[in-house]
């Protein structure tokens, strides 16, 4: 019975995405990226295929995260504003199951997004590399799904939630480079301020997922990643989804509706 | 503390708290056992074609040129690693510098980097490559870029000890950059003097003074004094030989 409730919410989440023509919007965005990548390939004098694949992968990755996160945030805001949430919760339904249902539905959409994004790469890049890239993208999108859900449940407003999600994404992708810079500064390495900042950066690295290790375009243009990297991505994604899911649930339980 | 519209913490089921706590601990442990990121020097790739960069600049080539300059500048100091200039591929560096100058021909930054930064490498071949680059770029816009060739001439003379190259650069400034100030256009004379070609220097300086090109009284006096000094130096060297 409980599983059925979760599945129903997930199904309606998928249905909502279909009826708001999200898939079409996403396909158009992807097509624009592929056309631009083709244009760049035509302009290139050398390494044209490399340029095309690299640009298409990197741009599609960011665009996918952007479209998916924005869809989740706006969908939940609509749910809050239309009082659909109150109606749903008036049934015999646990709040945690509502969050789980939403999470499952959005994760399914994320998986579909990853699949659509990977299809062109299967034609342009070696199949194994494209497959690994696609799987890793799906895991990254799953993390972003959980993050978007957590943010909108916590902040309830679009602007702060969207700002947090995109700020988090940029930081999670840049954190390894920031750590490297803070580890070996050119000047002022012994100062107290540097040590404090270095400690803060290291602490942040413990809490944030290193998204720069996910879906790298280098896998498509240089050499495929090892499956161990994919395994590590999967463990990280699982841990973070549970963490964010639980955080979203605890915030949701505390809300007065 | 319970905020407005919030219920007590106790309404959250224990299983949710437990999941949150366990996931948080596991996340910290997982990230803690990951190896620390290790810096590795990435090779400098060839710059993208100019046409691609022009499109990518979306109508702001100057800004893109500036950002590209910073990217190139940061390349010898990649995150967490400082790469000696001698490990950089100088052919690639000159390609990047040329691309940046093509995007922003008025900008002087790439020429400064070539003349003052990359040419400091303790490798004559690479140093020479940078000076060649400065010379080639000077020929495209002499009146705007003469100062970098003047610096290249000094580098050629004092670091490479290649007087003919220095003279060649100085001669190009004199010949092609009428907008350059007198000191730069008179460089050839002083290089000749320095390398002991007093006779040639004297003729050139005398010719310059006679041409009436120099209008500034103080500069005229200074150059006339230099000419006199050269003549005296020549006389004293001749008498010492006798």
CSV table of C-alpha atoms in Angstrom, one decimal:
chain,number,residue,atom,x,y,z
A,1,UNK,CA,0.0,0.0,0.0
A,2,UNK,CA,2.7,2.4,1.1
A,3,UNK,CA,4.9,1.5,-2.0
A,4,UNK,CA,1.9,2.1,-4.2
A,5,UNK,CA,1.4,5.6,-2.8
A,6,UNK,CA,5.1,6.4,-3.5
A,7,UNK,CA,4.8,5.0,-7.0
A,8,UNK,CA,1.6,7.0,-7.6
A,9,UNK,CA,3.2,10.2,-6.7
A,10,UNK,CA,6.2,9.4,-8.8
A,11,UNK,CA,3.9,8.6,-11.7
A,12,UNK,CA,2.1,11.9,-11.4
A,13,UNK,CA,5.4,13.7,-11.2
A,14,UNK,CA,6.3,12.1,-14.5
A,15,UNK,CA,2.9,12.9,-16.0
A,16,UNK,CA,3.3,16.5,-15.0
A,17,UNK,CA,6.7,16.7,-16.8
A,18,UNK,CA,5.0,15.2,-19.9
A,19,UNK,CA,2.1,17.6,-19.9
A,20,UNK,CA,4.2,20.7,-19.3
A,21,UNK,CA,6.1,19.7,-22.5
A,22,UNK,CA,9.4,19.5,-20.6
A,23,UNK,CA,10.7,16.8,-22.9
A,24,UNK,CA,10.2,19.0,-26.0
A,25,UNK,CA,11.9,22.0,-24.3
A,26,UNK,CA,14.8,19.8,-23.4
A,27,UNK,CA,15.1,18.3,-26.9
A,28,UNK,CA,15.1,21.8,-28.4
A,29,UNK,CA,17.9,23.0,-26.0
A,30,UNK,CA,19.9,19.8,-26.8
A,31,UNK,CA,19.4,20.4,-30.5
A,32,UNK,CA,20.7,23.9,-30.3
A,33,UNK,CA,23.8,22.7,-28.5
A,34,UNK,CA,24.4,20.0,-31.1
A,35,UNK,CA,24.0,22.5,-33.9
A,36,UNK,CA,26.4,24.9,-32.2
A,37,UNK,CA,28.9,22.0,-31.7
A,38,UNK,CA,28.6,21.2,-35.4
A,39,UNK,CA,29.1,24.8,-36.3
A,40,UNK,CA,32.3,24.8,-34.2
A,41,UNK,CA,33.4,21.6,-35.8
A,42,UNK,CA,33.1,23.2,-39.3
A,43,UNK,CA,35.1,26.2,-38.2
A,44,UNK,CA,38.0,24.1,-36.7
A,45,UNK,CA,41.1,23.6,-38.7
A,46,UNK,CA,42.4,20.7,-36.6
A,47,UNK,CA,40.9,18.3,-34.0
A,48,UNK,CA,37.5,19.3,-35.3
A,49,UNK,CA,35.8,16.1,-34.0
A,50,UNK,CA,37.4,16.5,-30.6
A,51,UNK,CA,36.2,20.1,-30.4
A,52,UNK,CA,32.7,19.0,-31.4
A,53,UNK,CA,32.4,16.2,-28.9
A,54,UNK,CA,34.0,18.2,-26.1
A,55,UNK,CA,31.8,21.2,-26.6
A,56,UNK,CA,28.6,19.2,-27.0
A,57,UNK,CA,29.3,17.2,-23.9
A,58,UNK,CA,30.3,20.0,-21.6
A,59,UNK,CA,27.4,22.3,-22.8
A,60,UNK,CA,24.8,19.6,-22.7
A,61,UNK,CA,25.9,18.6,-19.1
A,62,UNK,CA,25.4,22.2,-17.8
A,63,UNK,CA,22.2,22.7,-19.8
A,64,UNK,CA,20.7,19.4,-18.5
A,65,UNK,CA,21.4,20.3,-14.9
A,66,UNK,CA,20.0,23.8,-15.4
A,67,UNK,CA,16.7,22.6,-17.1
A,68,UNK,CA,16.2,19.8,-14.7
A,69,UNK,CA,16.8,21.8,-11.5
A,70,UNK,CA,14.6,24.6,-12.8
A,71,UNK,CA,11.8,22.2,-13.6
A,72,UNK,CA,11.9,20.6,-10.1
A,73,UNK,CA,11.9,24.0,-8.4
A,74,UNK,CA,9.0,25.4,-10.5
A,75,UNK,CA,7.0,22.2,-10.3
A,76,UNK,CA,7.2,22.2,-6.5
A,77,UNK,CA,6.5,26.0,-6.3
A,78,UNK,CA,3.4,25.4,-8.4
A,79,UNK,CA,2.4,22.6,-6.0
A,80,UNK,CA,2.7,24.9,-3.0
A,81,UNK,CA,0.8,27.7,-4.7
A,82,UNK,CA,-2.0,25.6,-6.1
A,83,UNK,CA,-2.6,24.0,-2.7
A,84,UNK,CA,-2.1,20.6,-4.4
A,85,UNK,CA,0.2,19.7,-1.6
A,86,UNK,CA,-2.5,20.2,1.1
A,87,UNK,CA,-4.9,18.2,-1.0
A,88,UNK,CA,-2.4,15.3,-1.4
A,89,UNK,CA,-1.5,15.3,2.3
A,90,UNK,CA,-5.2,15.3,3.3
A,91,UNK,CA,-5.2,11.6,2.3
A,92,UNK,CA,-3.7,9.0,4.4
A,93,UNK,CA,-0.1,9.6,3.3
A,94,UNK,CA,3.1,10.1,5.3
A,95,UNK,CA,5.1,13.2,4.5
A,96,UNK,CA,8.2,11.1,4.0
A,97,UNK,CA,6.4,9.1,1.4
A,98,UNK,CA,5.4,12.2,-0.4
A,99,UNK,CA,9.1,13.3,-0.6
A,100,UNK,CA,10.1,9.8,-1.6
A,101,UNK,CA,7.5,9.7,-4.4
A,102,UNK,CA,8.6,13.1,-5.6
A,103,UNK,CA,12.2,12.1,-5.4
A,104,UNK,CA,11.6,8.9,-7.4
A,105,UNK,CA,9.6,10.8,-10.0
A,106,UNK,CA,12.2,13.5,-10.5
A,107,UNK,CA,15.0,10.9,-10.5
A,108,UNK,CA,13.2,9.1,-13.3
A,109,UNK,CA,13.0,12.3,-15.3
A,110,UNK,CA,16.7,12.8,-14.6
A,111,UNK,CA,17.5,9.3,-15.9
A,112,UNK,CA,15.5,10.1,-19.1
A,113,UNK,CA,17.3,13.4,-19.5
A,114,UNK,CA,20.6,11.6,-19.2
A,115,UNK,CA,19.5,9.0,-21.7
A,116,UNK,CA,18.5,11.6,-24.3
A,117,UNK,CA,21.7,13.6,-23.7
A,118,UNK,CA,23.8,10.4,-24.2
A,119,UNK,CA,22.2,9.3,-27.5
A,120,UNK,CA,24.0,11.8,-29.7
A,121,UNK,CA,27.3,11.1,-27.8
A,122,UNK,CA,26.9,7.4,-28.7
A,123,UNK,CA,27.1,8.5,-32.4
A,124,UNK,CA,30.0,10.9,-31.9
A,125,UNK,CA,32.2,9.2,-29.3
A,126,UNK,CA,33.4,5.6,-28.7
A,127,UNK,CA,30.3,3.7,-27.3
A,128,UNK,CA,31.9,2.6,-24.0
A,129,UNK,CA,33.1,6.1,-23.2
A,130,UNK,CA,29.7,7.5,-24.1
A,131,UNK,CA,28.0,4.9,-21.9
A,132,UNK,CA,30.2,5.7,-19.0
A,133,UNK,CA,29.7,9.4,-19.5
A,134,UNK,CA,25.9,8.9,-19.7
A,135,UNK,CA,25.8,6.8,-16.5
A,136,UNK,CA,27.9,9.3,-14.7
A,137,UNK,CA,25.7,12.2,-15.9
A,138,UNK,CA,22.6,10.3,-14.6
A,139,UNK,CA,24.2,10.0,-11.2
A,140,UNK,CA,25.1,13.7,-11.2
A,141,UNK,CA,21.6,14.6,-12.2
A,142,UNK,CA,20.2,12.4,-9.4
A,143,UNK,CA,22.3,14.4,-6.9
A,144,UNK,CA,21.0,17.6,-8.4
A,145,UNK,CA,17.5,16.3,-8.2
A,146,UNK,CA,17.8,15.6,-4.5
A,147,UNK,CA,19.4,18.9,-4.0
A,148,UNK,CA,16.7,20.9,-5.9
A,149,UNK,CA,14.0,19.1,-3.9
A,150,UNK,CA,15.7,19.8,-0.6
A,151,UNK,CA,16.2,23.4,-1.5
A,152,UNK,CA,12.6,24.1,-2.5
A,153,UNK,CA,11.2,22.3,0.5
A,154,UNK,CA,13.5,24.3,2.8
A,155,UNK,CA,13.3,27.7,1.2
A,156,UNK,CA,9.8,27.4,-0.4
A,157,UNK,CA,10.6,30.4,-2.7
A,158,UNK,CA,12.0,30.0,-6.2
A,159,UNK,CA,14.7,32.7,-6.1
A,160,UNK,CA,16.6,31.6,-2.9
A,161,UNK,CA,16.2,27.9,-3.9
A,162,UNK,CA,17.5,28.5,-7.4
A,163,UNK,CA,20.4,30.6,-6.2
A,164,UNK,CA,21.4,28.0,-3.7
A,165,UNK,CA,21.2,25.1,-6.2
A,166,UNK,CA,23.3,26.8,-8.9
A,167,UNK,CA,25.8,28.2,-6.3
A,168,UNK,CA,26.2,24.7,-4.9
A,169,UNK,CA,26.7,23.2,-8.3
A,170,UNK,CA,29.4,25.7,-9.3
A,171,UNK,CA,31.1,25.3,-6.0
A,172,UNK,CA,30.9,21.4,-6.1
A,173,UNK,CA,32.5,21.4,-9.5
A,174,UNK,CA,35.2,23.9,-8.7
A,175,UNK,CA,36.1,22.7,-5.2
A,176,UNK,CA,39.0,20.4,-6.2
A,177,UNK,CA,40.7,23.2,-8.1
A,178,UNK,CA,40.1,25.5,-5.1
A,179,UNK,CA,41.6,22.9,-2.8
A,180,UNK,CA,44.7,22.6,-5.0
A,181,UNK,CA,45.2,26.3,-5.0
A,182,UNK,CA,44.8,26.6,-1.3
A,183,UNK,CA,47.2,23.7,-0.7
A,184,UNK,CA,50.1,25.3,-2.6
A,185,UNK,CA,49.8,29.1,-2.6
A,186,UNK,CA,52.5,31.1,-4.4
A,187,UNK,CA,52.7,33.6,-1.5
A,188,UNK,CA,51.6,33.9,2.1
A,189,UNK,CA,51.3,30.1,2.7
A,190,UNK,CA,52.3,30.5,6.4
A,191,UNK,CA,49.8,33.2,7.4
A,192,UNK,CA,47.0,32.5,9.8
A,193,UNK,CA,44.4,33.7,7.4
A,194,UNK,CA,45.6,31.2,4.8
A,195,UNK,CA,45.6,28.3,7.3
A,196,UNK,CA,42.1,29.2,8.4
A,197,UNK,CA,40.8,29.4,4.8
A,198,UNK,CA,42.6,26.1,3.9
A,199,UNK,CA,40.9,24.4,6.8
A,200,UNK,CA,37.5,25.8,5.8
A,201,UNK,CA,38.0,24.6,2.2
A,202,UNK,CA,39.0,21.1,3.4
A,203,UNK,CA,35.9,21.0,5.7
A,204,UNK,CA,33.7,22.1,2.8
A,205,UNK,CA,35.2,19.3,0.7
A,206,UNK,CA,34.1,16.8,3.3
A,207,UNK,CA,30.5,18.0,3.0
A,208,UNK,CA,30.2,18.6,-0.7
A,209,UNK,CA,30.2,16.0,-3.4
A,210,UNK,CA,33.1,16.4,-5.8
A,211,UNK,CA,31.1,16.9,-9.0
A,212,UNK,CA,34.1,17.5,-11.1
A,213,UNK,CA,34.7,13.8,-10.9
A,214,UNK,CA,31.4,13.1,-12.7
A,215,UNK,CA,30.7,13.0,-16.5
A,216,UNK,CA,34.0,14.5,-17.7
A,217,UNK,CA,34.1,15.4,-21.4
A,218,UNK,CA,37.7,14.2,-21.3
A,219,UNK,CA,36.4,10.6,-21.1
A,220,UNK,CA,34.8,11.2,-24.5
A,221,UNK,CA,37.6,12.9,-26.3
A,222,UNK,CA,40.7,11.4,-24.7
A,223,UNK,CA,40.2,8.0,-23.1
A,224,UNK,CA,37.3,6.3,-21.4
A,225,UNK,CA,37.2,6.3,-17.6
A,226,UNK,CA,37.8,3.2,-15.5
A,227,UNK,CA,34.7,1.5,-14.1
A,228,UNK,CA,36.1,2.1,-10.7
A,229,UNK,CA,35.5,5.8,-11.2
A,230,UNK,CA,31.9,5.0,-12.1
A,231,UNK,CA,31.6,2.9,-8.9
A,232,UNK,CA,32.9,5.7,-6.8
A,233,UNK,CA,30.5,8.1,-8.5
A,234,UNK,CA,27.6,5.7,-7.7
A,235,UNK,CA,28.5,5.4,-4.0
A,236,UNK,CA,28.9,9.2,-3.8
A,237,UNK,CA,25.5,9.8,-5.5
A,238,UNK,CA,23.8,7.2,-3.3
A,239,UNK,CA,25.2,8.7,-0.1
A,240,UNK,CA,24.3,12.2,-1.1
A,241,UNK,CA,20.8,11.4,-2.3
A,242,UNK,CA,20.1,9.7,1.1
A,243,UNK,CA,21.5,12.7,2.9
A,244,UNK,CA,19.6,15.3,1.0
A,245,UNK,CA,16.4,13.2,0.9
A,246,UNK,CA,16.5,12.8,4.7
A,247,UNK,CA,17.2,16.5,5.1
A,248,UNK,CA,14.3,17.4,2.9
A,249,UNK,CA,12.1,15.0,4.8
A,250,UNK,CA,13.0,16.5,8.2
A,251,UNK,CA,12.4,20.0,6.9
A,252,UNK,CA,9.1,18.9,5.4
A,253,UNK,CA,7.9,17.3,8.6
A,254,UNK,CA,8.5,20.5,10.5
A,255,UNK,CA,6.5,22.6,8.1
A,256,UNK,CA,3.1,23.8,9.3
A,257,UNK,CA,0.7,23.4,6.4
B,1,UNK,CA,14.1,27.4,18.5
B,2,UNK,CA,10.9,27.0,16.5
B,3,UNK,CA,10.4,29.5,13.7
B,4,UNK,CA,7.2,30.9,12.3
B,5,UNK,CA,5.3,28.1,10.5
B,6,UNK,CA,7.6,25.4,11.8
B,7,UNK,CA,6.7,22.5,14.0
B,8,UNK,CA,8.8,21.0,16.8
B,9,UNK,CA,11.8,18.8,16.0
B,10,UNK,CA,10.1,15.9,17.7
B,11,UNK,CA,7.6,15.6,14.9
B,12,UNK,CA,10.3,14.3,12.6
B,13,UNK,CA,10.3,10.5,12.8
B,14,UNK,CA,13.4,8.9,14.3
B,15,UNK,CA,14.1,7.0,11.2
B,16,UNK,CA,14.5,10.2,9.3
B,17,UNK,CA,16.9,11.7,11.9
B,18,UNK,CA,18.8,8.4,11.8
B,19,UNK,CA,19.0,8.3,8.1
B,20,UNK,CA,20.2,12.0,8.1
B,21,UNK,CA,22.8,11.3,10.7
B,22,UNK,CA,24.1,8.1,9.2
B,23,UNK,CA,24.2,9.6,5.7
B,24,UNK,CA,26.1,12.7,7.0
B,25,UNK,CA,28.7,10.6,8.8
B,26,UNK,CA,29.1,8.3,5.8
B,27,UNK,CA,29.4,11.3,3.5
B,28,UNK,CA,32.2,12.8,5.7
B,29,UNK,CA,34.0,9.4,6.0
B,30,UNK,CA,33.6,8.8,2.3
B,31,UNK,CA,35.1,12.2,1.4
B,32,UNK,CA,37.7,11.8,4.1
B,33,UNK,CA,39.1,8.6,2.7
B,34,UNK,CA,39.2,9.9,-0.9
B,35,UNK,CA,42.8,10.7,-2.0
B,36,UNK,CA,43.7,14.3,-1.8
B,37,UNK,CA,43.6,15.9,-5.2
B,38,UNK,CA,47.1,15.9,-6.8
B,39,UNK,CA,48.2,18.7,-9.1
B,40,UNK,CA,49.4,17.6,-12.5
B,41,UNK,CA,50.8,19.8,-15.2
B,42,UNK,CA,48.5,19.8,-18.1
B,43,UNK,CA,50.0,20.4,-21.5
B,44,UNK,CA,49.2,23.7,-23.2
B,45,UNK,CA,47.0,22.8,-26.1
B,46,UNK,CA,46.8,24.8,-29.4
B,47,UNK,CA,44.5,27.8,-29.2
B,48,UNK,CA,41.1,27.4,-30.8
B,49,UNK,CA,40.8,28.8,-34.3
B,50,UNK,CA,40.4,32.6,-34.4
B,51,UNK,CA,37.0,32.3,-36.1
B,52,UNK,CA,35.7,30.1,-33.3
B,53,UNK,CA,37.0,32.6,-30.7
B,54,UNK,CA,35.3,35.5,-32.5
B,55,UNK,CA,32.0,33.6,-32.4
B,56,UNK,CA,32.6,32.7,-28.8
B,57,UNK,CA,33.2,36.3,-27.9
B,58,UNK,CA,29.6,37.2,-28.9
B,59,UNK,CA,30.7,40.6,-30.1
B,60,UNK,CA,33.2,41.3,-27.3
B,61,UNK,CA,36.5,40.2,-28.8
B,62,UNK,CA,38.5,42.6,-26.5
B,63,UNK,CA,37.0,41.1,-23.4
B,64,UNK,CA,37.6,37.6,-24.7
B,65,UNK,CA,41.2,38.5,-25.6
B,66,UNK,CA,41.7,39.8,-22.0
B,67,UNK,CA,40.2,36.7,-20.5
B,68,UNK,CA,42.3,34.5,-22.8
B,69,UNK,CA,45.4,36.4,-21.8
B,70,UNK,CA,44.7,35.7,-18.1
B,71,UNK,CA,44.1,32.0,-19.0
B,72,UNK,CA,47.5,31.8,-20.7
B,73,UNK,CA,49.2,33.8,-17.9
B,74,UNK,CA,47.7,31.4,-15.4
B,75,UNK,CA,49.0,28.4,-17.3
B,76,UNK,CA,52.4,28.5,-15.8
B,77,UNK,CA,50.6,28.6,-12.4
B,78,UNK,CA,48.0,25.9,-12.8
B,79,UNK,CA,45.9,25.1,-9.7
B,80,UNK,CA,48.4,23.9,-7.1
B,81,UNK,CA,51.4,23.7,-9.4
B,82,UNK,CA,53.9,26.2,-10.7
B,83,UNK,CA,55.4,25.2,-14.1
B,84,UNK,CA,58.8,26.6,-15.0
B,85,UNK,CA,58.8,28.5,-18.2
B,86,UNK,CA,61.3,26.1,-19.8
B,87,UNK,CA,58.7,23.4,-19.5
B,88,UNK,CA,56.1,25.3,-21.5
B,89,UNK,CA,55.8,24.7,-25.2
B,90,UNK,CA,56.9,28.0,-26.6
B,91,UNK,CA,55.5,27.4,-30.1
B,92,UNK,CA,52.1,27.0,-28.5
B,93,UNK,CA,52.6,30.1,-26.3
B,94,UNK,CA,53.4,32.2,-29.4
B,95,UNK,CA,50.3,30.8,-31.1
B,96,UNK,CA,48.2,31.9,-28.1
B,97,UNK,CA,49.8,35.3,-28.0
B,98,UNK,CA,49.2,35.8,-31.7
B,99,UNK,CA,45.6,34.8,-31.4
B,100,UNK,CA,45.0,37.2,-28.5
B,101,UNK,CA,46.6,40.0,-30.5
B,102,UNK,CA,44.4,39.1,-33.5
B,103,UNK,CA,41.4,39.4,-31.3
B,104,UNK,CA,42.5,42.7,-29.7
B,105,UNK,CA,45.1,44.4,-31.9
B,106,UNK,CA,45.3,47.5,-29.8
B,107,UNK,CA,46.1,45.5,-26.6
B,108,UNK,CA,49.7,45.6,-25.5
B,109,UNK,CA,49.4,42.9,-22.8
B,110,UNK,CA,50.5,39.9,-25.0
B,111,UNK,CA,53.5,41.8,-26.2
B,112,UNK,CA,54.4,42.7,-22.6
B,113,UNK,CA,54.2,39.0,-21.7
B,114,UNK,CA,56.3,38.0,-24.7
B,115,UNK,CA,59.0,40.7,-24.2
B,116,UNK,CA,59.1,40.9,-20.4
B,117,UNK,CA,57.8,37.6,-19.0
B,118,UNK,CA,58.3,34.6,-21.4
B,119,UNK,CA,61.6,36.0,-22.7
B,120,UNK,CA,63.1,35.7,-19.2
B,121,UNK,CA,63.5,32.0,-19.6
B,122,UNK,CA,67.1,30.8,-19.3
B,123,UNK,CA,67.1,29.2,-22.7
B,124,UNK,CA,68.5,31.2,-25.6
B,125,UNK,CA,66.4,29.3,-28.2
B,126,UNK,CA,63.1,30.0,-26.4
B,127,UNK,CA,64.3,33.6,-25.7
B,128,UNK,CA,65.0,34.1,-29.4
B,129,UNK,CA,61.6,32.7,-30.3
B,130,UNK,CA,59.9,35.3,-28.1
B,131,UNK,CA,62.0,38.1,-29.6
B,132,UNK,CA,61.1,36.9,-33.1
B,133,UNK,CA,57.5,36.9,-32.1
B,134,UNK,CA,57.8,40.5,-30.9
B,135,UNK,CA,59.5,41.5,-34.1
B,136,UNK,CA,56.9,39.9,-36.3
B,137,UNK,CA,54.1,41.6,-34.4
B,138,UNK,CA,55.9,44.9,-34.5
B,139,UNK,CA,56.0,44.7,-38.3
B,140,UNK,CA,52.2,44.5,-38.3
B,141,UNK,CA,51.7,47.8,-36.3
B,142,UNK,CA,55.1,49.5,-35.8
B,143,UNK,CA,53.8,52.8,-34.4
B,144,UNK,CA,51.9,51.1,-31.6
B,145,UNK,CA,54.3,48.3,-30.8
B,146,UNK,CA,57.8,49.9,-31.1
B,147,UNK,CA,58.4,49.9,-27.3
B,148,UNK,CA,58.3,46.1,-27.2
B,149,UNK,CA,60.8,45.8,-30.0
B,150,UNK,CA,63.0,48.4,-28.3
B,151,UNK,CA,63.0,46.1,-25.3
B,152,UNK,CA,63.7,43.1,-27.6
B,153,UNK,CA,66.7,45.0,-29.0
B,154,UNK,CA,68.1,45.5,-25.5
B,155,UNK,CA,67.4,41.8,-24.7
B,156,UNK,CA,69.2,40.7,-27.9
B,157,UNK,CA,72.2,42.8,-27.1
B,158,UNK,CA,72.6,42.2,-23.3
B,159,UNK,CA,71.2,38.7,-22.8
B,160,UNK,CA,71.7,37.0,-26.1
B,161,UNK,CA,74.9,39.0,-26.9
B,162,UNK,CA,73.7,39.2,-30.5
B,163,UNK,CA,74.6,42.7,-31.6
B,164,UNK,CA,73.6,42.2,-35.3
B,165,UNK,CA,70.1,41.1,-34.1
B,166,UNK,CA,69.9,44.1,-31.8
B,167,UNK,CA,71.0,46.4,-34.6
B,168,UNK,CA,68.4,44.9,-36.9
B,169,UNK,CA,65.6,45.6,-34.4
B,170,UNK,CA,66.8,49.1,-33.7
B,171,UNK,CA,67.1,49.8,-37.5
B,172,UNK,CA,63.5,48.6,-37.9
B,173,UNK,CA,62.3,50.9,-35.2
B,174,UNK,CA,64.1,53.8,-36.8
B,175,UNK,CA,62.9,52.9,-40.3
B,176,UNK,CA,59.3,51.9,-39.6
B,177,UNK,CA,58.1,53.6,-36.5
B,178,UNK,CA,58.0,57.4,-37.1
B,179,UNK,CA,55.7,57.8,-34.0
B,180,UNK,CA,58.4,56.4,-31.7
B,181,UNK,CA,60.2,58.9,-29.6
B,182,UNK,CA,63.7,60.0,-30.4
B,183,UNK,CA,65.5,57.8,-27.9
B,184,UNK,CA,64.0,54.7,-29.4
B,185,UNK,CA,64.7,55.8,-33.0
B,186,UNK,CA,68.3,56.6,-32.0
B,187,UNK,CA,68.9,53.3,-30.4
B,188,UNK,CA,71.0,52.0,-33.3
B,189,UNK,CA,73.5,54.7,-32.8
B,190,UNK,CA,74.0,53.8,-29.1
B,191,UNK,CA,74.2,50.1,-29.8
B,192,UNK,CA,76.9,50.8,-32.4
B,193,UNK,CA,78.7,52.9,-29.9
B,194,UNK,CA,78.5,50.2,-27.3
B,195,UNK,CA,79.8,47.5,-29.5
B,196,UNK,CA,82.7,49.8,-30.5
B,197,UNK,CA,81.5,50.8,-33.9
B,198,UNK,CA,82.3,54.4,-33.1
B,199,UNK,CA,82.7,55.5,-36.7
B,200,UNK,CA,79.3,54.3,-37.8
B,201,UNK,CA,77.7,55.7,-34.7
B,202,UNK,CA,79.3,59.0,-35.3
B,203,UNK,CA,78.1,59.2,-38.9
B,204,UNK,CA,74.6,58.2,-37.9
B,205,UNK,CA,74.4,60.7,-35.1
B,206,UNK,CA,75.9,63.5,-37.1
B,207,UNK,CA,73.4,62.7,-39.9
B,208,UNK,CA,70.5,62.8,-37.5
B,209,UNK,CA,71.6,66.2,-36.0
B,210,UNK,CA,72.0,67.6,-39.5
B,211,UNK,CA,68.7,66.3,-40.7
B,212,UNK,CA,66.8,68.8,-38.5
B,213,UNK,CA,64.4,66.0,-37.3
B,214,UNK,CA,65.2,66.8,-33.7
B,215,UNK,CA,63.5,69.9,-32.5
B,216,UNK,CA,63.9,69.7,-28.7
B,217,UNK,CA,66.7,72.0,-27.5
B,218,UNK,CA,67.7,69.7,-24.6
B,219,UNK,CA,67.7,66.6,-26.8
B,220,UNK,CA,69.8,68.4,-29.4
B,221,UNK,CA,72.3,69.5,-26.8
B,222,UNK,CA,72.4,66.0,-25.3
B,223,UNK,CA,73.0,64.4,-28.7
B,224,UNK,CA,75.6,67.0,-29.7
B,225,UNK,CA,77.5,66.2,-26.4
B,226,UNK,CA,77.3,62.5,-27.2
B,227,UNK,CA,78.7,63.1,-30.7
B,228,UNK,CA,81.5,65.2,-29.1
B,229,UNK,CA,82.2,62.4,-26.6
B,230,UNK,CA,82.4,59.9,-29.4
B,231,UNK,CA,84.9,62.0,-31.3
B,232,UNK,CA,87.0,62.5,-28.1
B,233,UNK,CA,86.9,58.8,-27.4
B,234,UNK,CA,88.0,58.0,-30.9
B,235,UNK,CA,90.8,60.6,-30.7
B,236,UNK,CA,92.0,59.2,-27.3
B,237,UNK,CA,91.9,55.6,-28.6
B,238,UNK,CA,94.0,56.7,-31.7
B,239,UNK,CA,96.5,58.5,-29.6
B,240,UNK,CA,96.9,55.5,-27.2
B,241,UNK,CA,97.5,53.3,-30.2
B,242,UNK,CA,100.4,55.6,-31.4
